[in-house]
């Protein structure tokens, strides 16, 4: 079992969400447990935070096999 953690950044919340969806889709079925789950767009949006230095939206994630 393994996994990866990281963050996705974007100028807007939708840009950040779409980047996260692309990231998860790029792994295919490698990671079955995704936190947050990209299927739940509103949950992803609630978990985003604003980087006050850059103004970007940041979504921290954990993907686990």
CSV table of C-alpha atoms in Angstrom, one decimal:
chain,number,residue,atom,x,y,z
A,1,UNK,CA,0.0,0.0,0.0
A,2,UNK,CA,1.2,3.5,-0.8
A,3,UNK,CA,0.0,6.9,-1.4
A,4,UNK,CA,0.9,10.5,-2.2
A,5,UNK,CA,0.0,13.9,-0.8
A,6,UNK,CA,0.4,17.3,-2.3
A,7,UNK,CA,-1.4,20.4,-3.2
A,8,UNK,CA,-3.0,21.9,-6.3
A,9,UNK,CA,-3.0,25.7,-6.9
A,10,UNK,CA,-5.0,28.0,-9.2
A,11,UNK,CA,-6.1,31.6,-9.6
A,12,UNK,CA,-9.7,30.7,-9.1
A,13,UNK,CA,-11.5,27.9,-7.2
A,14,UNK,CA,-12.8,26.3,-10.4
A,15,UNK,CA,-9.3,26.4,-12.0
A,16,UNK,CA,-8.0,24.7,-8.9
A,17,UNK,CA,-10.7,22.1,-8.9
A,18,UNK,CA,-10.3,21.3,-12.6
A,19,UNK,CA,-6.5,21.0,-12.0
A,20,UNK,CA,-7.2,18.5,-9.2
A,21,UNK,CA,-9.6,16.5,-11.4
A,22,UNK,CA,-7.0,16.3,-14.2
A,23,UNK,CA,-4.4,15.2,-11.6
A,24,UNK,CA,-6.6,12.4,-10.3
A,25,UNK,CA,-7.6,11.4,-13.8
A,26,UNK,CA,-4.0,11.2,-14.8
A,27,UNK,CA,-3.4,8.4,-12.2
A,28,UNK,CA,-6.3,6.3,-13.5
A,29,UNK,CA,-7.3,3.6,-11.1
A,30,UNK,CA,-3.9,3.6,-9.2
A,31,UNK,CA,-5.4,5.4,-6.2
A,32,UNK,CA,-8.8,4.1,-5.0
A,33,UNK,CA,-9.1,6.4,-1.9
A,34,UNK,CA,-9.0,10.1,-2.7
A,35,UNK,CA,-9.3,12.8,-0.1
A,36,UNK,CA,-11.0,15.0,-1.0
A,37,UNK,CA,-13.0,13.0,-3.5
A,38,UNK,CA,-13.1,14.9,-6.8
A,39,UNK,CA,-16.7,13.7,-7.4
A,40,UNK,CA,-17.9,16.1,-4.7
A,41,UNK,CA,-17.0,19.5,-6.1
A,42,UNK,CA,-18.6,21.4,-3.3
A,43,UNK,CA,-16.6,19.5,-0.7
A,44,UNK,CA,-13.4,20.3,-2.6
A,45,UNK,CA,-14.3,23.9,-2.7
A,46,UNK,CA,-14.9,23.9,1.1
A,47,UNK,CA,-11.5,22.5,1.6
A,48,UNK,CA,-9.6,25.1,-0.4
A,49,UNK,CA,-7.7,27.8,1.3
A,50,UNK,CA,-6.5,31.1,0.0
A,51,UNK,CA,-2.7,31.8,0.0
A,52,UNK,CA,-2.5,35.3,1.2
A,53,UNK,CA,1.0,35.9,-0.2
A,54,UNK,CA,0.2,34.8,-3.8
A,55,UNK,CA,-3.6,35.2,-3.9
A,56,UNK,CA,-3.9,31.6,-5.2
A,57,UNK,CA,-6.5,29.0,-4.1
A,58,UNK,CA,-4.8,25.9,-2.7
A,59,UNK,CA,-6.3,22.4,-2.3
A,60,UNK,CA,-4.4,19.9,-0.2
A,61,UNK,CA,-5.0,16.3,-1.1
A,62,UNK,CA,-4.1,12.8,-0.1
A,63,UNK,CA,-4.4,9.9,-2.5
A,64,UNK,CA,-4.1,6.3,-1.2
A,65,UNK,CA,-4.0,2.9,-2.8
